[in-house]
Amino acid sequence: MRTIRVETSASTILLTEAPEPKVRDRQTGEIAKDAVSGEALMTVGVVYIEDGESSLIKVTVPEGGVAEGLVLGSPVSLPGLVARPWESVFNGQQRHGIAYRSAAVTPASFPAAMGATA
């Protein structure tokens, strides 16, 4: 399926869940790997805020893209963020959603307040 680039320059992204290994198979505990590089994948939970609306999303990031110094509740940057629609049939039920993937997750700073003076 097609991937859609997500423009994040006008958004605030806050870390809500610490990075943890992405599990490919819950029964065996197998960790998901990148299909091209073979690198282990991680997931992070974030709240994505833009234009006064917010969404809680999970983002997949390669293990090497997880920066040190991430703090829950703090702003983060997700360079190269893309969204990929998906659908599948599980136990006879059709499911669908959007998967998010980023090249990295790094600490960021809060945007300057609108109209603030120095």
PDB file of C-alpha atoms in Angstrom:
ATOM      1  CA  MET A   1       0.000   0.000   0.000  1.00  0.00           C
ATOM      2  CA  ARG A   2       0.953   3.602  -0.471  1.00  0.00           C
ATOM      3  CA  THR A   3       2.702   5.528   2.294  1.00  0.00           C
ATOM      4  CA  ILE A   4       1.674   9.102   3.041  1.00  0.00           C
ATOM      5  CA  ARG A   5       4.173  11.617   4.422  1.00  0.00           C
ATOM      6  CA  VAL A   6       2.976  13.372   7.560  1.00  0.00           C
ATOM      7  CA  GLU A   7       3.939  17.043   7.798  1.00  0.00           C
ATOM      8  CA  THR A   8       4.798  17.713  11.451  1.00  0.00           C
ATOM      9  CA  SER A   9       6.181  21.270  11.376  1.00  0.00           C
ATOM     10  CA  ALA A  10       2.918  22.825  12.669  1.00  0.00           C
ATOM     11  CA  SER A  11       2.283  20.153  15.308  1.00  0.00           C
ATOM     12  CA  THR A  12       3.288  19.413  18.877  1.00  0.00           C
ATOM     13  CA  ILE A  13       4.169  15.784  19.609  1.00  0.00           C
ATOM     14  CA  LEU A  14       4.476  14.599  23.221  1.00  0.00           C
ATOM     15  CA  LEU A  15       5.867  11.252  24.366  1.00  0.00           C
ATOM     16  CA  THR A  16       3.198   9.263  26.249  1.00  0.00           C
ATOM     17  CA  GLU A  17       4.720   5.750  26.250  1.00  0.00           C
ATOM     18  CA  ALA A  18       8.389   4.835  26.516  1.00  0.00           C
ATOM     19  CA  PRO A  19       9.974   2.924  23.625  1.00  0.00           C
ATOM     20  CA  GLU A  20       9.491  -0.830  23.815  1.00  0.00           C
ATOM     21  CA  PRO A  21      10.291  -3.669  21.421  1.00  0.00           C
ATOM     22  CA  LYS A  22       7.637  -4.275  18.769  1.00  0.00           C
ATOM     23  CA  VAL A  23       6.425  -7.867  19.078  1.00  0.00           C
ATOM     24  CA  ARG A  24       5.827  -9.660  15.781  1.00  0.00           C
ATOM     25  CA  ASP A  25       4.341 -12.830  17.254  1.00  0.00           C
ATOM     26  CA  ARG A  26       2.693 -12.585  20.679  1.00  0.00           C
ATOM     27  CA  GLN A  27       2.699 -16.362  21.153  1.00  0.00           C
ATOM     28  CA  THR A  28       6.452 -16.781  20.655  1.00  0.00           C
ATOM     29  CA  GLY A  29       7.547 -13.287  21.757  1.00  0.00           C
ATOM     30  CA  GLU A  30       9.430 -12.811  18.473  1.00  0.00           C
ATOM     31  CA  ILE A  31      10.553  -9.195  18.003  1.00  0.00           C
ATOM     32  CA  ALA A  32       9.653  -7.494  14.699  1.00  0.00           C
ATOM     33  CA  LYS A  33      12.561  -6.668  12.378  1.00  0.00           C
ATOM     34  CA  ASP A  34      12.870  -4.198   9.529  1.00  0.00           C
ATOM     35  CA  ALA A  35      12.375  -6.079   6.257  1.00  0.00           C
ATOM     36  CA  VAL A  36      15.315  -4.337   4.561  1.00  0.00           C
ATOM     37  CA  SER A  37      17.934  -3.776   7.277  1.00  0.00           C
ATOM     38  CA  GLY A  38      17.008  -6.558   9.705  1.00  0.00           C
ATOM     39  CA  GLU A  39      17.205  -4.047  12.566  1.00  0.00           C
ATOM     40  CA  ALA A  40      14.878  -4.612  15.553  1.00  0.00           C
ATOM     41  CA  LEU A  41      11.830  -2.352  15.647  1.00  0.00           C
ATOM     42  CA  MET A  42      10.480  -0.390  18.606  1.00  0.00           C
ATOM     43  CA  THR A  43       7.140   1.293  19.270  1.00  0.00           C
ATOM     44  CA  VAL A  44       6.525   4.571  21.067  1.00  0.00           C
ATOM     45  CA  GLY A  45       3.245   6.143  22.109  1.00  0.00           C
ATOM     46  CA  VAL A  46       2.739   9.824  21.395  1.00  0.00           C
ATOM     47  CA  VAL A  47      -0.022  12.401  21.442  1.00  0.00           C
ATOM     48  CA  TYR A  48      -0.077  14.313  18.168  1.00  0.00           C
ATOM     49  CA  ILE A  49      -1.528  17.818  18.573  1.00  0.00           C
ATOM     50  CA  GLU A  50      -2.355  20.090  15.640  1.00  0.00           C
ATOM     51  CA  ASP A  51      -4.952  22.823  15.057  1.00  0.00           C
ATOM     52  CA  GLY A  52      -6.435  22.340  18.530  1.00  0.00           C
ATOM     53  CA  GLU A  53      -7.089  18.608  18.039  1.00  0.00           C
ATOM     54  CA  SER A  54      -5.145  15.663  19.423  1.00  0.00           C
ATOM     55  CA  SER A  55      -4.735  11.967  18.667  1.00  0.00           C
ATOM     56  CA  LEU A  56      -2.976   9.205  20.567  1.00  0.00           C
ATOM     57  CA  ILE A  57      -0.910   7.137  18.132  1.00  0.00           C
ATOM     58  CA  LYS A  58       1.710   4.389  18.223  1.00  0.00           C
ATOM     59  CA  VAL A  59       4.739   4.903  16.000  1.00  0.00           C
ATOM     60  CA  THR A  60       7.203   2.234  14.867  1.00  0.00           C
ATOM     61  CA  VAL A  61      10.861   3.305  14.924  1.00  0.00           C
ATOM     62  CA  PRO A  62      14.071   1.343  14.213  1.00  0.00           C
ATOM     63  CA  GLU A  63      15.942   0.551  17.432  1.00  0.00           C
ATOM     64  CA  GLY A  64      18.927   2.653  16.302  1.00  0.00           C
ATOM     65  CA  GLY A  65      16.624   5.666  15.824  1.00  0.00           C
ATOM     66  CA  VAL A  66      15.581   5.842  19.478  1.00  0.00           C
ATOM     67  CA  ALA A  67      17.508   8.749  21.003  1.00  0.00           C
ATOM     68  CA  GLU A  68      18.811   8.874  24.564  1.00  0.00           C
ATOM     69  CA  GLY A  69      17.219  11.306  27.011  1.00  0.00           C
ATOM     70  CA  LEU A  70      13.563  10.764  26.115  1.00  0.00           C
ATOM     71  CA  VAL A  71      11.264  11.800  28.991  1.00  0.00           C
ATOM     72  CA  LEU A  72       7.571  10.924  29.271  1.00  0.00           C
ATOM     73  CA  GLY A  73       5.392  13.993  28.725  1.00  0.00           C
ATOM     74  CA  SER A  74       8.120  15.885  26.903  1.00  0.00           C
ATOM     75  CA  PRO A  75       8.024  17.025  23.275  1.00  0.00           C
ATOM     76  CA  VAL A  76       9.637  14.780  20.663  1.00  0.00           C
ATOM     77  CA  SER A  77      10.444  14.959  16.979  1.00  0.00           C
ATOM     78  CA  LEU A  78       9.546  12.175  14.524  1.00  0.00           C
ATOM     79  CA  PRO A  79      11.636  12.817  11.393  1.00  0.00           C
ATOM     80  CA  GLY A  80      10.390  11.137   8.248  1.00  0.00           C
ATOM     81  CA  LEU A  81       6.983  10.284   9.764  1.00  0.00           C
ATOM     82  CA  VAL A  82       4.749   8.389   7.328  1.00  0.00           C
ATOM     83  CA  ALA A  83       1.285   6.871   7.585  1.00  0.00           C
ATOM     84  CA  ARG A  84       0.311   3.637   5.845  1.00  0.00           C
ATOM     85  CA  PRO A  85      -3.319   2.498   5.660  1.00  0.00           C
ATOM     86  CA  TRP A  86      -3.799  -1.245   6.242  1.00  0.00           C
ATOM     87  CA  GLU A  87      -6.546  -3.830   6.350  1.00  0.00           C
ATOM     88  CA  SER A  88      -6.691  -7.528   7.132  1.00  0.00           C
ATOM     89  CA  VAL A  89      -9.059 -10.309   8.096  1.00  0.00           C
ATOM     90  CA  PHE A  90      -8.567 -11.733  11.607  1.00  0.00           C
ATOM     91  CA  ASN A  91     -10.796 -14.509  12.958  1.00  0.00           C
ATOM     92  CA  GLY A  92     -13.258 -13.844  10.149  1.00  0.00           C
ATOM     93  CA  GLN A  93     -13.537 -10.132  10.898  1.00  0.00           C
ATOM     94  CA  GLN A  94     -12.237  -7.411   8.634  1.00  0.00           C
ATOM     95  CA  ARG A  95      -9.998  -4.931  10.435  1.00  0.00           C
ATOM     96  CA  HIS A  96      -8.379  -1.742   9.205  1.00  0.00           C
ATOM     97  CA  GLY A  97      -6.346   1.155  10.475  1.00  0.00           C
ATOM     98  CA  ILE A  98      -3.331   3.365   9.941  1.00  0.00           C
ATOM     99  CA  ALA A  99       0.230   2.321  10.811  1.00  0.00           C
ATOM    100  CA  TYR A 100       2.756   5.070  11.574  1.00  0.00           C
ATOM    101  CA  ARG A 101       6.499   4.779  11.002  1.00  0.00           C
ATOM    102  CA  SER A 102       9.337   7.220  11.629  1.00  0.00           C
ATOM    103  CA  ALA A 103      13.071   7.132  11.006  1.00  0.00           C
ATOM    104  CA  ALA A 104      13.720   8.190  14.612  1.00  0.00           C
ATOM    105  CA  VAL A 105      12.303   9.614  17.821  1.00  0.00           C
ATOM    106  CA  THR A 106      14.359  12.423  19.348  1.00  0.00           C
ATOM    107  CA  PRO A 107      13.885  15.031  22.082  1.00  0.00           C
ATOM    108  CA  ALA A 108      12.427  18.334  20.844  1.00  0.00           C
ATOM    109  CA  SER A 109      11.380  21.612  22.414  1.00  0.00           C
ATOM    110  CA  PHE A 110       7.976  23.189  22.878  1.00  0.00           C
ATOM    111  CA  PRO A 111       7.113  25.630  20.098  1.00  0.00           C
ATOM    112  CA  ALA A 112       7.330  29.311  21.006  1.00  0.00           C
ATOM    113  CA  ALA A 113       4.000  30.742  22.143  1.00  0.00           C
ATOM    114  CA  MET A 114       2.103  32.565  19.417  1.00  0.00           C
ATOM    115  CA  GLY A 115       2.432  36.333  19.793  1.00  0.00           C
ATOM    116  CA  ALA A 116       4.997  36.079  22.592  1.00  0.00           C
ATOM    117  CA  THR A 117       7.462  38.933  22.913  1.00  0.00           C
ATOM    118  CA  ALA A 118      11.111  38.563  23.744  1.00  0.00           C
TER     119      ALA A 118
END
